[in-house]
Amino acid sequence: MSLLDNLNRYEISESTGFLPAEFPLHRLPTYYSPWETVGSNLPQLIATKTLQNAVDGLPLLSTDALKSVPEARRAYVVLSFIASGLLFGSSTTVDRLPSTISIPLSSVALRLGIPPYSTFAGQNLWNYRLLSTSESVTDPSNLFAQLTFTDTPDESWFFIILTAIEARGGPIIMHALHAFEAVSRDDAVAVEKHLTEIAAHLRDLTPVLPRMYEQCNPDIFYNCIRPFLSGCKASCELPKGIFYENEHGGGTWQQFSGPTAAQSSLWQFIDLALGVKHRSTGTAVNEEDDLVEHPGVSSEEGCLFLQMRDYMPGPHRRFLQRVAQEANIRAYVRAHPNNEDLLAAYNNCLDRLIEVRSKHLQIISRYIVVPSRCAKQKSLPTVNPVVGRPGSGPNKRMEGQATTAVAGTGGSSPMAFLKQVRDETQRTLIYVEK
């Protein structure tokens, strides 16, 4: 059965792609009201340093009453937000999750095929709400985040910009899959047509990313929002990771990267479909490498993209595995060097992808690199980590971050990583000598 005939199995929408076709639930059934109460009051509980007390009062609830995938997603979102609030909303280091959170979070995460930790999917695919159901999910002005850590418009805007981009990427998936089938039929005209549509949709979503500047202040993001997106893998503050308690008083230490755009299935899909090959950051690329053999990710185990697939929902991860096996566009274009229209359509897709990645680099510079430099120089005012405005006292954990090297929430150096990703995309362009 073709991928086009199997979209439901992989939880992919024809219109919105990896964003579920059904809107996220606003609330779980009554049995789970204790979770919802804490989740809906999370910013206030963090601000008043009473979150730990609220969690200590939670009963240990079974996940057996979650009767649908949307309910499981909602439970995962609520529990993962509470967990990150506990871990990173304190001025002191917290490295344990109590059983009332860790057990149901681990259970529902296993059901969804995703780690029991905050992820891109939990924050950006399953955590939005429409202001008007008559308007589009592709317009960030019509969206807001259901759960946040800080209750700031900056944080909601940060999440839903990425949500809107995911929604706009849906048609790209469909056109790429149709292009795969056109290649199988040796229909160069159809392949060119679908590549032209892919480029058009990439062009359509590119302006959404810079809209981040409209309502998300870089200083607020860096000092107030970003700490809650931290990972617990290779962390100086959390050298052993996080201890997940079980109901018998024991537990296990686990380590995870923080939520990052590298966990987006959409961008990995586009790379796979177009045959863009990535390597570990800092690894030199031989110009003679065959970019068809291992599209999307290289065979090197250290490639961040390959690691980040473990943080995607199980159906999406399995879909990408199928795509990696069936992607055939680049090989087809290379096999038809005299078809100038086909070659131009393919390279146009890559040019649009390079443009997106250049915009992403600008975002990273403005939201992470520049504020980091300011923090190191201690030129920023003291900031309340929850309300996101100048406050009355320093956040000790942020002071520690200001003295360390800039790293992305996924654990990599974001500028070096993204520059290499952009360069690898550039290298994928096909040039034919005449």
CSV table of C-alpha atoms in Angstrom, one decimal:
chain,number,residue,atom,x,y,z
A,1,MET,CA,0.0,0.0,0.0
A,2,SER,CA,1.4,3.4,-1.0
A,3,LEU,CA,2.1,6.2,1.5
A,4,LEU,CA,-0.8,8.2,0.1
A,5,ASP,CA,-3.2,5.4,0.9
A,6,ASN,CA,-1.9,5.0,4.4
A,7,LEU,CA,-1.9,8.5,5.8
A,8,ASN,CA,-4.3,7.7,8.7
A,9,ARG,CA,-2.0,5.0,9.9
A,10,TYR,CA,0.7,7.6,10.3
A,11,GLU,CA,-1.6,10.2,11.8
A,12,ILE,CA,-1.1,12.6,8.9
A,13,SER,CA,-3.7,15.1,7.6
A,14,GLU,CA,-4.0,15.8,3.9
A,15,SER,CA,-4.5,19.5,4.7
A,16,THR,CA,-2.4,20.2,7.8
A,17,GLY,CA,0.3,17.4,7.6
A,18,PHE,CA,1.7,16.4,10.9
A,19,LEU,CA,-0.7,18.7,12.7
A,20,PRO,CA,-3.7,16.5,13.6
A,21,ALA,CA,-6.8,17.0,11.5
A,22,GLU,CA,-8.9,17.3,14.7
A,23,PHE,CA,-8.3,20.3,17.0
A,24,PRO,CA,-6.6,19.6,20.3
A,25,LEU,CA,-8.9,18.9,23.3
A,26,HIS,CA,-9.4,21.8,25.7
A,27,ARG,CA,-9.9,19.6,28.7
A,28,LEU,CA,-9.8,16.0,29.9
A,29,PRO,CA,-12.7,14.1,31.4
A,30,THR,CA,-13.7,15.0,35.0
A,31,TYR,CA,-11.6,12.1,36.5
A,32,TYR,CA,-8.5,14.1,35.4
A,33,SER,CA,-9.6,17.4,36.9
A,34,PRO,CA,-6.7,17.4,39.4
A,35,TRP,CA,-4.2,17.5,36.5
A,36,GLU,CA,-6.2,20.1,34.6
A,37,THR,CA,-6.4,22.3,37.7
A,38,VAL,CA,-2.7,22.4,38.2
A,39,GLY,CA,-2.0,22.8,34.4
A,40,SER,CA,-4.4,25.7,34.0
A,41,ASN,CA,-2.9,27.5,37.0
A,42,LEU,CA,0.7,26.6,36.2
A,43,PRO,CA,2.1,30.1,35.6
A,44,GLN,CA,0.6,31.3,38.9
A,45,LEU,CA,1.9,28.3,40.8
A,46,ILE,CA,5.4,28.8,39.4
A,47,ALA,CA,5.3,32.5,40.2
A,48,THR,CA,4.3,31.9,43.8
A,49,LYS,CA,6.6,29.0,44.2
A,50,THR,CA,3.7,26.7,45.2
A,51,LEU,CA,3.8,24.3,42.3
A,52,GLN,CA,5.6,21.6,44.4
A,53,ASN,CA,2.9,21.8,47.0
A,54,ALA,CA,0.2,21.5,44.4
A,55,VAL,CA,1.8,18.5,42.9
A,56,ASP,CA,2.4,16.9,46.3
A,57,GLY,CA,-1.4,17.0,46.7
A,58,LEU,CA,-2.2,15.2,43.5
A,59,PRO,CA,-3.6,11.7,43.6
A,60,LEU,CA,-1.9,9.0,41.5
A,61,LEU,CA,-4.3,8.7,38.6
A,62,SER,CA,-4.5,5.8,36.1
A,63,THR,CA,-4.3,6.5,32.4
A,64,ASP,CA,-6.7,3.7,31.6
A,65,ALA,CA,-9.6,6.1,31.5
A,66,LEU,CA,-8.0,7.9,28.5
A,67,LYS,CA,-10.2,6.5,25.7
A,68,SER,CA,-8.9,8.1,22.6
A,69,VAL,CA,-5.7,9.4,21.0
A,70,PRO,CA,-6.8,13.1,21.4
A,71,GLU,CA,-7.3,12.4,25.2
A,72,ALA,CA,-3.9,10.8,25.4
A,73,ARG,CA,-2.3,13.8,23.7
A,74,ARG,CA,-4.0,16.2,26.0
A,75,ALA,CA,-2.9,14.2,29.1
A,76,TYR,CA,0.7,14.2,27.7
A,77,VAL,CA,0.6,18.0,27.1
A,78,VAL,CA,-0.7,18.7,30.6
A,79,LEU,CA,1.7,16.3,32.4
A,80,SER,CA,4.8,17.3,30.4
A,81,PHE,CA,4.1,21.0,31.1
A,82,ILE,CA,3.7,20.3,34.8
A,83,ALA,CA,6.9,18.3,34.8
A,84,SER,CA,8.9,21.0,33.1
A,85,GLY,CA,7.4,23.6,35.5
A,86,LEU,CA,8.6,21.5,38.4
A,87,LEU,CA,12.1,21.0,37.0
A,88,PHE,CA,12.8,24.4,35.7
A,89,GLY,CA,10.5,26.8,37.6
A,90,SER,CA,12.5,26.9,40.8
A,91,SER,CA,15.5,29.0,41.7
A,92,THR,CA,17.3,25.8,42.8
A,93,THR,CA,18.1,22.6,41.0
A,94,VAL,CA,15.3,20.0,40.9
A,95,ASP,CA,16.1,16.6,39.5
A,96,ARG,CA,13.2,14.4,40.5
A,97,LEU,CA,9.7,13.9,39.3
A,98,PRO,CA,7.3,12.5,41.9
A,99,SER,CA,5.3,9.3,41.0
A,100,THR,CA,2.1,11.2,40.7
A,101,ILE,CA,3.5,12.8,37.6
A,102,SER,CA,6.2,10.4,36.4
A,103,ILE,CA,4.1,7.3,36.3
A,104,PRO,CA,1.1,8.6,34.3
A,105,LEU,CA,3.5,10.7,32.1
A,106,SER,CA,5.5,7.7,31.3
A,107,SER,CA,2.4,5.6,30.6
A,108,VAL,CA,0.8,8.1,28.2
A,109,ALA,CA,4.1,8.8,26.5
A,110,LEU,CA,4.6,5.1,25.8
A,111,ARG,CA,1.1,5.0,24.3
A,112,LEU,CA,2.0,7.9,22.0
A,113,GLY,CA,5.4,6.5,21.1
A,114,ILE,CA,7.1,9.6,22.5
A,115,PRO,CA,9.5,10.3,25.4
A,116,PRO,CA,8.1,11.2,28.9
A,117,TYR,CA,9.5,14.7,28.6
A,118,SER,CA,8.6,18.0,26.9
A,119,THR,CA,8.8,17.8,23.1
A,120,PHE,CA,8.1,19.8,20.1
A,121,ALA,CA,5.0,17.8,19.5
A,122,GLY,CA,3.6,18.4,22.9
A,123,GLN,CA,4.2,22.2,22.8
A,124,ASN,CA,3.5,22.9,19.1
A,125,LEU,CA,1.3,20.2,17.6
A,126,TRP,CA,-1.1,19.4,20.4
A,127,ASN,CA,-1.2,22.7,22.4
A,128,TYR,CA,-3.1,25.3,20.4
A,129,ARG,CA,-6.6,26.6,20.3
A,130,LEU,CA,-8.3,28.7,17.6
A,131,LEU,CA,-9.8,32.1,18.4
A,132,SER,CA,-12.3,31.5,15.6
A,133,THR,CA,-13.1,28.1,14.1
A,134,SER,CA,-14.2,29.8,11.0
A,135,GLU,CA,-10.7,31.1,10.4
A,136,SER,CA,-7.6,29.2,9.3
A,137,VAL,CA,-5.2,27.3,11.5
A,138,THR,CA,-2.5,28.6,9.2
A,139,ASP,CA,-2.9,32.1,10.5
A,140,PRO,CA,-1.0,32.6,13.8
A,141,SER,CA,-3.2,35.6,14.6
A,142,ASN,CA,-6.1,33.1,14.9
A,143,LEU,CA,-4.2,30.9,17.4
A,144,PHE,CA,-3.1,30.9,21.0
A,145,ALA,CA,-1.3,28.3,23.2
A,146,GLN,CA,-3.5,26.5,25.6
A,147,LEU,CA,-0.8,25.9,28.2
A,148,THR,CA,2.2,28.1,29.0
A,149,PHE,CA,4.7,28.5,31.8
A,150,THR,CA,4.7,32.3,32.0
A,151,ASP,CA,1.2,33.4,30.9
A,152,THR,CA,2.9,35.9,28.6
A,153,PRO,CA,1.7,36.7,25.1
A,154,ASP,CA,5.4,36.3,24.1
A,155,GLU,CA,5.3,32.6,25.0
A,156,SER,CA,2.0,31.9,23.4
A,157,TRP,CA,3.2,33.6,20.2
A,158,PHE,CA,6.4,31.6,20.2
A,159,PHE,CA,4.5,28.4,20.3
A,160,ILE,CA,1.8,29.2,17.8
A,161,ILE,CA,4.2,30.7,15.1
A,162,LEU,CA,5.6,27.2,14.8
A,163,THR,CA,2.1,25.6,14.9
A,164,ALA,CA,1.1,27.8,11.9
A,165,ILE,CA,4.2,26.8,10.0
A,166,GLU,CA,3.4,23.2,10.5
A,167,ALA,CA,-0.1,23.7,9.2
A,168,ARG,CA,1.1,25.5,6.1
A,169,GLY,CA,3.5,22.6,5.5
A,170,GLY,CA,0.7,20.1,5.0
A,171,PRO,CA,0.3,20.5,1.3
A,172,ILE,CA,4.1,20.0,0.8
A,173,ILE,CA,3.7,16.5,2.2
A,174,MET,CA,1.0,15.6,-0.3
A,175,HIS,CA,2.8,17.0,-3.3
A,176,ALA,CA,6.0,15.2,-2.4
A,177,LEU,CA,4.2,11.9,-2.1
A,178,HIS,CA,2.5,12.5,-5.4
A,179,ALA,CA,5.9,13.2,-6.9
A,180,PHE,CA,7.2,9.9,-5.6
A,181,GLU,CA,4.4,8.1,-7.5
A,182,ALA,CA,5.0,10.2,-10.6
A,183,VAL,CA,8.7,9.2,-10.5
A,184,SER,CA,7.5,5.5,-10.4
A,185,ARG,CA,5.5,6.2,-13.5
A,186,ASP,CA,8.4,8.0,-15.2
A,187,ASP,CA,6.1,11.0,-15.6
A,188,ALA,CA,8.5,13.9,-15.6
A,189,VAL,CA,5.8,16.5,-16.3
A,190,ALA,CA,3.9,15.5,-13.1
A,191,VAL,CA,7.2,15.4,-11.1
A,192,GLU,CA,7.9,19.0,-12.3
A,193,LYS,CA,4.4,20.1,-11.5
A,194,HIS,CA,4.5,18.8,-7.9
A,195,LEU,CA,8.0,20.2,-7.3
A,196,THR,CA,6.7,23.6,-8.5
A,197,GLU,CA,3.9,23.3,-5.9
A,198,ILE,CA,6.3,22.4,-3.2
A,199,ALA,CA,8.4,25.5,-3.9
A,200,ALA,CA,5.2,27.6,-3.9
A,201,HIS,CA,4.2,26.3,-0.4
A,202,LEU,CA,7.7,26.8,0.9
A,203,ARG,CA,7.5,30.3,-0.3
A,204,ASP,CA,4.1,30.7,1.4
A,205,LEU,CA,5.3,29.6,4.8
A,206,THR,CA,8.6,31.5,4.8
A,207,PRO,CA,7.1,34.8,5.9
A,208,VAL,CA,5.5,33.3,8.9
A,209,LEU,CA,8.8,32.7,10.8
A,210,PRO,CA,9.9,36.4,10.9
A,211,ARG,CA,6.5,37.2,12.4
A,212,MET,CA,8.0,35.9,15.6
A,213,TYR,CA,9.3,39.4,16.0
A,214,GLU,CA,5.8,40.9,16.2
A,215,GLN,CA,4.8,39.6,19.7
A,216,CYS,CA,7.8,37.7,21.1
A,217,ASN,CA,10.4,39.9,22.8
A,218,PRO,CA,13.9,38.3,22.5
A,219,ASP,CA,14.9,39.2,26.0
A,220,ILE,CA,11.6,37.8,27.4
A,221,PHE,CA,12.2,34.6,25.4
A,222,TYR,CA,15.8,34.1,26.4
A,223,ASN,CA,15.4,35.0,30.1
A,224,CYS,CA,11.9,33.8,30.9
A,225,ILE,CA,10.7,31.2,28.4
A,226,ARG,CA,13.8,29.4,27.3
A,227,PRO,CA,14.7,28.0,30.7
A,228,PHE,CA,11.5,25.9,30.6
A,229,LEU,CA,12.6,24.4,27.3
A,230,SER,CA,15.8,23.0,28.8
A,231,GLY,CA,17.0,19.4,28.4
A,232,CYS,CA,18.4,17.1,31.0
A,233,LYS,CA,21.0,15.4,28.7
A,234,ALA,CA,24.7,16.2,29.0
A,235,SER,CA,23.6,18.9,31.4
A,236,CYS,CA,26.0,20.5,33.9
A,237,GLU,CA,23.1,21.2,36.3
A,238,LEU,CA,21.6,17.7,35.9
A,239,PRO,CA,24.6,15.4,35.3
A,240,LYS,CA,22.5,12.2,35.9
A,241,GLY,CA,19.4,13.6,34.2
A,242,ILE,CA,16.0,13.3,35.9
A,243,PHE,CA,14.9,10.7,38.4
A,244,TYR,CA,11.5,9.3,37.6
A,245,GLU,CA,10.0,7.9,40.7
A,246,ASN,CA,7.8,4.8,40.7
A,247,GLU,CA,5.0,3.9,43.1
A,248,HIS,CA,7.3,1.8,45.3
A,249,GLY,CA,9.7,4.5,46.2
A,250,GLY,CA,12.3,3.6,43.7
A,251,GLY,CA,12.7,4.8,40.1
A,252,THR,CA,15.1,5.3,37.3
A,253,TRP,CA,17.4,8.1,36.0
A,254,GLN,CA,16.6,9.3,32.5
A,255,GLN,CA,18.1,11.9,30.2
A,256,PHE,CA,16.4,13.8,27.4
A,257,SER,CA,17.1,16.7,25.1
A,258,GLY,CA,14.8,19.7,25.4
A,259,PRO,CA,12.1,20.6,22.8
A,260,THR,CA,13.5,22.0,19.6
A,261,ALA,CA,12.5,22.6,16.0
A,262,ALA,CA,14.9,19.8,15.0
A,263,GLN,CA,12.1,17.5,16.4
A,264,SER,CA,9.7,18.8,13.8
A,265,SER,CA,8.7,15.9,11.5
A,266,LEU,CA,7.9,18.4,8.7
A,267,TRP,CA,11.5,19.6,8.1
A,268,GLN,CA,12.9,16.2,8.3
A,269,PHE,CA,10.3,15.0,5.8
A,270,ILE,CA,11.2,17.8,3.4
A,271,ASP,CA,14.9,16.9,3.6
A,272,LEU,CA,14.1,13.3,3.0
A,273,ALA,CA,11.8,14.0,0.1
A,274,LEU,CA,14.4,16.3,-1.6
A,275,GLY,CA,17.4,14.1,-0.8
A,276,VAL,CA,19.2,16.6,1.5
A,277,LYS,CA,21.9,14.8,3.4
A,278,HIS,CA,23.0,15.8,6.9
A,279,ARG,CA,26.0,14.9,9.0
A,280,SER,CA,27.2,15.4,12.6
A,281,THR,CA,27.9,19.0,13.3
A,282,GLY,CA,31.5,19.8,12.4
A,283,THR,CA,31.9,16.7,10.2
A,284,ALA,CA,33.6,17.5,6.9
A,285,VAL,CA,31.7,16.5,3.7
A,286,ASN,CA,33.5,14.9,0.8
A,287,GLU,CA,32.4,16.7,-2.3
A,288,GLU,CA,32.3,13.3,-4.1
A,289,ASP,CA,29.8,11.8,-1.6
A,290,ASP,CA,26.7,10.3,-3.2
A,291,LEU,CA,23.9,12.4,-1.8
A,292,VAL,CA,21.3,9.9,-2.9
A,293,GLU,CA,22.5,6.9,-0.9
A,294,HIS,CA,21.4,8.2,2.5
A,295,PRO,CA,19.1,11.1,2.0
A,296,GLY,CA,17.8,13.1,5.0
A,297,VAL,CA,20.4,11.8,7.5
A,298,SER,CA,23.8,10.3,7.1
A,299,SER,CA,24.9,7.0,8.4
A,300,GLU,CA,26.8,8.6,11.2
A,301,GLU,CA,25.1,7.9,14.5
A,302,GLY,CA,25.9,11.3,15.9
A,303,CYS,CA,23.7,13.2,13.5
A,304,LEU,CA,21.4,15.4,15.5
A,305,PHE,CA,18.5,14.9,13.1
A,306,LEU,CA,18.6,11.2,13.6
A,307,GLN,CA,18.7,11.5,17.3
A,308,MET,CA,15.7,13.9,17.3
A,309,ARG,CA,13.5,11.4,15.5
A,310,ASP,CA,13.3,9.6,18.9
A,311,TYR,CA,11.4,12.7,20.1
A,312,MET,CA,8.7,12.5,17.5
A,313,PRO,CA,5.3,10.8,17.9
A,314,GLY,CA,5.7,7.1,17.0
A,315,PRO,CA,3.5,7.2,13.9
A,316,HIS,CA,5.4,10.2,12.5
A,317,ARG,CA,8.7,8.5,13.1
A,318,ARG,CA,7.6,5.4,11.3
A,319,PHE,CA,6.3,7.5,8.4
A,320,LEU,CA,9.7,9.1,8.0
A,321,GLN,CA,11.3,5.7,8.0
A,322,ARG,CA,9.1,4.7,5.1
A,323,VAL,CA,9.8,8.0,3.3
A,324,ALA,CA,13.6,7.4,3.7
A,325,GLN,CA,13.1,4.1,1.9
A,326,GLU,CA,10.9,5.5,-0.9
A,327,ALA,CA,12.2,9.0,-1.6
A,328,ASN,CA,13.2,9.0,-5.3
A,329,ILE,CA,13.0,12.6,-6.5
A,330,ARG,CA,16.6,13.6,-6.4
A,331,ALA,CA,17.8,10.4,-8.1
A,332,TYR,CA,15.2,11.0,-10.8
A,333,VAL,CA,16.2,14.6,-11.4
A,334,ARG,CA,19.9,13.6,-11.7
A,335,ALA,CA,19.0,10.9,-14.1
A,336,HIS,CA,17.4,13.5,-16.4
A,337,PRO,CA,20.1,16.2,-16.7
A,338,ASN,CA,18.8,17.4,-20.0
A,339,ASN,CA,15.3,18.2,-18.7
A,340,GLU,CA,15.9,21.9,-17.8
A,341,ASP,CA,12.4,22.5,-16.5
A,342,LEU,CA,12.6,19.6,-14.1
A,343,LEU,CA,16.0,20.6,-12.9
A,344,ALA,CA,14.9,24.2,-12.4
A,345,ALA,CA,11.8,23.1,-10.4
A,346,TYR,CA,13.9,20.9,-8.2
A,347,ASN,CA,16.6,23.5,-7.5
A,348,ASN,CA,13.8,26.1,-6.9
A,349,CYS,CA,12.6,23.9,-4.0
A,350,LEU,CA,16.1,23.8,-2.5
A,351,ASP,CA,16.4,27.6,-3.0
A,352,ARG,CA,13.2,28.1,-1.0
A,353,LEU,CA,14.4,25.7,1.7
A,354,ILE,CA,17.7,27.6,1.9
A,355,GLU,CA,15.8,30.8,2.4
A,356,VAL,CA,13.8,29.3,5.3
A,357,ARG,CA,17.0,28.2,6.9
A,358,SER,CA,18.6,31.6,6.5
A,359,LYS,CA,15.5,33.1,8.3
A,360,HIS,CA,15.9,30.6,11.0
A,361,LEU,CA,19.5,31.6,11.5
A,362,GLN,CA,18.4,35.2,11.9
A,363,ILE,CA,15.9,34.1,14.5
A,364,ILE,CA,18.5,32.2,16.5
A,365,SER,CA,20.9,35.1,16.4
A,366,ARG,CA,18.3,37.5,17.7
A,367,TYR,CA,16.6,35.3,20.3
A,368,ILE,CA,19.6,33.3,21.6
A,369,VAL,CA,23.0,34.6,20.6
A,370,VAL,CA,22.5,38.3,21.2
A,371,PRO,CA,20.6,38.0,24.6
A,372,SER,CA,23.3,35.5,25.7
A,373,ARG,CA,26.0,38.0,25.1
A,374,CYS,CA,24.0,40.7,26.9
A,375,ALA,CA,23.5,38.3,29.9
A,376,LYS,CA,27.2,37.6,30.0
A,377,GLN,CA,27.9,41.3,30.2
A,378,LYS,CA,25.3,41.6,32.9
A,379,SER,CA,23.7,44.4,31.1
A,380,LEU,CA,20.1,43.1,31.3
A,381,PRO,CA,17.8,44.2,34.1
A,382,THR,CA,16.8,41.5,36.6
A,383,VAL,CA,13.9,39.6,35.3
A,384,ASN,CA,11.1,37.8,37.0
A,385,PRO,CA,11.2,34.4,35.3
A,386,VAL,CA,7.5,34.0,35.1
A,387,VAL,CA,5.8,37.3,34.3
A,388,GLY,CA,8.6,38.2,31.9
A,389,ARG,CA,9.1,41.8,33.0
A,390,PRO,CA,11.8,43.5,35.2
A,391,GLY,CA,11.4,42.0,38.6
A,392,SER,CA,12.7,42.4,42.2
A,393,GLY,CA,15.3,39.7,42.3
A,394,PRO,CA,17.6,37.6,40.1
A,395,ASN,CA,16.9,34.1,38.9
A,396,LYS,CA,20.0,32.0,40.1
A,397,ARG,CA,19.6,29.5,37.3
A,398,MET,CA,19.6,32.2,34.6
A,399,GLU,CA,22.8,33.6,36.2
A,400,GLY,CA,24.4,30.2,35.7
A,401,GLN,CA,23.3,30.0,32.1
A,402,ALA,CA,24.8,33.4,31.4
A,403,THR,CA,28.2,32.1,32.2
A,404,THR,CA,28.1,29.0,30.0
A,405,ALA,CA,28.4,28.6,26.2
A,406,VAL,CA,25.3,29.1,24.1
A,407,ALA,CA,23.6,25.8,23.3
A,408,GLY,CA,20.2,25.0,21.8
A,409,THR,CA,17.5,23.4,23.8
A,410,GLY,CA,18.3,20.2,21.8
A,411,GLY,CA,21.8,20.3,23.2
A,412,SER,CA,23.7,21.5,20.1
A,413,SER,CA,25.4,24.7,19.3
A,414,PRO,CA,22.5,26.3,17.4
A,415,MET,CA,24.4,28.7,15.1
A,416,ALA,CA,27.0,26.1,14.1
A,417,PHE,CA,24.3,23.5,13.6
A,418,LEU,CA,22.0,25.6,11.5
A,419,LYS,CA,24.8,27.0,9.4
A,420,GLN,CA,25.9,23.5,8.6
A,421,VAL,CA,22.3,22.5,7.8
A,422,ARG,CA,21.9,25.5,5.4
A,423,ASP,CA,25.3,24.7,3.8
A,424,GLU,CA,24.3,21.1,3.3
A,425,THR,CA,21.0,22.2,1.7
A,426,GLN,CA,23.0,24.5,-0.6
A,427,ARG,CA,25.3,21.6,-1.5
A,428,THR,CA,22.3,19.5,-2.6
A,429,LEU,CA,21.6,21.8,-5.6
A,430,ILE,CA,22.2,20.1,-8.9
A,431,TYR,CA,24.4,21.8,-11.5
A,432,VAL,CA,24.7,20.4,-15.0
A,433,GLU,CA,27.6,21.3,-17.2
A,434,LYS,CA,26.6,22.4,-20.7
